[in-house]
């Protein structure tokens, strides 16, 4: 996609996050890395999603220099870290979700109580240590905790997901939120049964080509 189309995609996904209740107000942020143009489009800070216009969406380079648009999200460092250090990642989503953030407030790891956990590329979603929003410390905590998977909880804050493209990152976000809901509901009744590691790793292999044909 050209950078103009990427900026329009940022708005589309931002509005979808609101309608799917995966964030609230102006919280959360989304970015897409156009590796051909070596530019990153990221949602700007403080503008309600329904008021966003393509020209508002921030465009920065890999060093974080603003090229076009409004001031970028306060979590820019988190997004840039994934693009610099994981060459397979071309999209990052940070959401203020309801159920996965509830687990992050407990500072727990989300276990695989559903086989769709395999979409994250791991058997669990770990929770990063707390750090203030918009800091390099938070970016480092998130990156180091996520390791090579596609999702990470942020203590008392929210969730970050990544993907080869924005559709993969979004689906991971939606699935982790769904599994988090299941985990909280089942925990209220009894002790959830965790899917065996062998089965999750089998699913990971089966899902390896998941989303690669999505443009």
XYZ file of C-alpha atoms in Angstrom:
215
model
C 0.000 0.000 0.000
C 1.042 3.587 -0.617
C 1.412 5.757 2.476
C -1.939 7.508 1.750
C -3.700 4.139 1.749
C -1.861 3.167 4.918
C -3.121 6.322 6.664
C -6.672 5.506 5.606
C -6.205 1.961 6.931
C -5.134 3.360 10.319
C -8.453 5.219 10.552
C -10.431 2.155 9.430
C -8.855 -0.076 12.086
C -9.136 2.629 14.765
C -12.892 2.878 14.204
C -13.176 -0.915 14.155
C -11.399 -1.086 17.518
C -13.999 1.274 18.968
C -16.964 -0.578 17.485
C -15.571 -3.943 18.633
C -14.939 -2.491 22.125
C -11.225 -3.208 22.005
C -10.382 0.286 23.219
C -12.193 3.366 24.514
C -12.175 7.128 24.022
C -8.883 8.220 22.486
C -6.974 5.401 24.200
C -4.889 2.900 22.286
C -2.832 3.335 19.135
C -2.165 1.624 15.825
C 0.742 1.698 13.399
C 1.653 0.173 10.050
C 5.171 0.018 8.636
C 5.471 0.545 4.890
C 8.821 -1.116 4.299
C 8.930 -0.105 0.624
C 8.796 3.588 1.490
C 10.524 3.005 4.853
C 7.825 5.060 6.586
C 5.510 4.339 9.499
C 1.936 5.592 9.798
C 0.729 5.783 13.402
C -2.387 7.171 15.024
C -1.838 10.689 16.383
C -2.118 11.595 20.032
C -5.284 12.976 21.603
C -7.624 13.082 18.592
C -10.933 11.171 18.874
C -10.957 8.373 16.320
C -14.233 9.481 14.717
C -12.695 12.889 13.959
C -9.537 11.556 12.325
C -8.748 12.513 8.737
C -5.995 10.865 6.672
C -3.855 13.990 6.843
C -4.011 13.870 10.666
C -2.419 10.425 10.847
C 1.239 10.785 11.786
C 3.928 9.625 9.373
C 7.379 9.069 10.878
C 10.639 7.466 9.847
C 12.332 4.618 11.694
C 14.141 7.151 13.901
C 10.821 8.647 14.985
C 11.195 11.893 13.045
C 7.808 13.372 12.095
C 7.434 13.594 8.310
C 3.745 14.481 7.992
C 0.602 14.745 10.101
C -0.104 15.527 13.739
C 2.056 14.598 16.726
C 2.323 10.795 16.938
C 1.022 8.607 19.734
C 2.818 8.770 23.062
C 3.616 5.068 22.623
C 5.702 5.680 19.479
C 8.817 4.157 21.092
C 6.997 0.871 21.628
C 5.987 0.661 17.970
C 9.432 1.623 16.668
C 11.161 -0.970 18.838
C 9.260 -3.812 17.171
C 9.962 -2.505 13.657
C 13.663 -2.077 14.380
C 14.214 -5.431 16.070
C 11.708 -7.835 14.465
C 11.951 -7.748 10.691
C 8.815 -9.851 10.205
C 6.596 -7.315 11.990
C 4.762 -4.687 9.915
C 1.898 -3.723 12.236
C 1.510 -2.961 15.945
C -1.717 -2.428 17.895
C -1.984 -1.229 21.471
C -5.471 -1.519 22.940
C -7.158 -0.637 26.202
C -9.303 -3.745 26.208
C -11.674 -4.837 28.958
C -10.950 -8.486 29.756
C -7.276 -8.802 28.868
C -6.573 -5.576 30.749
C -8.398 -7.028 33.761
C -5.886 -9.896 33.729
C -3.073 -7.354 33.307
C -4.374 -5.590 36.421
C -3.913 -8.888 38.252
C -0.435 -9.032 36.694
C -1.008 -12.622 35.637
C -0.070 -14.656 32.596
C -2.996 -15.628 30.370
C -2.777 -19.412 29.833
C -4.000 -21.409 26.834
C -7.532 -22.335 27.834
C -8.475 -22.204 24.134
C -6.502 -23.602 21.200
C -6.757 -20.242 19.399
C -3.984 -19.096 21.742
C -1.759 -20.588 19.012
C -2.401 -17.476 16.904
C -0.084 -15.615 19.269
C 2.730 -18.009 18.377
C 3.114 -19.076 21.993
C 1.435 -21.188 24.687
C 0.562 -18.143 26.813
C 0.404 -14.350 26.890
C 2.790 -12.978 29.480
C 2.354 -9.737 31.411
C 5.087 -7.107 31.256
C 6.174 -5.320 34.395
C 4.535 -1.973 35.051
C 6.015 1.238 33.679
C 4.480 4.650 33.005
C 2.784 5.074 29.642
C 4.802 6.600 26.835
C 8.190 5.716 28.334
C 11.086 3.798 26.850
C 10.935 1.589 29.937
C 7.413 0.507 28.986
C 8.510 -0.125 25.391
C 11.427 -2.270 26.571
C 9.283 -4.168 29.089
C 6.745 -4.958 26.394
C 9.301 -6.022 23.798
C 11.340 -8.165 26.186
C 8.265 -9.859 27.647
C 6.626 -10.580 24.299
C 9.843 -12.133 22.969
C 8.982 -13.833 19.648
C 5.246 -14.098 20.168
C 2.535 -11.733 18.898
C 0.954 -10.529 22.146
C 1.841 -9.092 25.520
C -0.201 -7.778 28.432
C 0.901 -4.505 30.015
C 0.512 -4.416 33.798
C -2.384 -2.161 34.888
C -2.563 -0.714 31.389
C -3.645 -2.793 28.392
C -2.362 -5.079 25.668
C -0.066 -4.884 22.650
C -0.225 -7.190 19.636
C 1.898 -7.376 16.512
C 1.700 -9.060 13.139
C 3.063 -9.468 9.663
C 0.229 -7.196 8.598
C -2.494 -5.203 10.324
C -5.149 -7.887 9.830
C -3.039 -10.484 11.650
C -2.282 -8.060 14.507
C -5.977 -7.208 14.813
C -7.110 -10.820 14.822
C -4.588 -11.661 17.535
C -5.929 -8.756 19.597
C -9.525 -9.921 19.170
C -8.706 -13.562 19.954
C -6.668 -12.750 23.071
C -9.519 -10.584 24.325
C -11.960 -13.462 23.686
C -9.727 -15.964 25.507
C -9.333 -13.498 28.380
C -13.090 -13.296 28.685
C -13.322 -17.103 28.745
C -10.573 -17.275 31.369
C -12.287 -14.835 33.719
C -15.688 -16.488 33.281
C -14.380 -20.011 33.845
C -12.231 -18.890 36.792
C -15.371 -17.563 38.467
C -16.841 -21.093 38.402
C -13.773 -23.234 39.041
C -10.217 -23.899 37.932
C -9.881 -23.641 34.118
C -8.294 -26.633 32.384
C -5.278 -25.578 30.321
C -4.756 -27.030 26.841
C -1.595 -29.149 26.823
C 1.573 -27.546 25.461
C 1.941 -30.254 22.821
C -1.466 -29.417 21.364
C -0.760 -25.669 21.326
C 2.584 -26.164 19.587
C 0.849 -28.448 17.083
C -1.666 -25.658 16.410
C 1.156 -23.131 16.052
C 2.620 -25.244 13.254
C -0.773 -25.507 11.567
C -1.282 -21.744 11.834
C 2.144 -20.781 10.437
C 0.723 -19.620 7.118
C -2.219 -17.908 8.809
C -2.823 -14.442 7.372
C 0.057 -14.486 4.911
C -2.316 -14.225 1.969
C -4.138 -11.280 3.551
C -3.225 -7.976 1.915
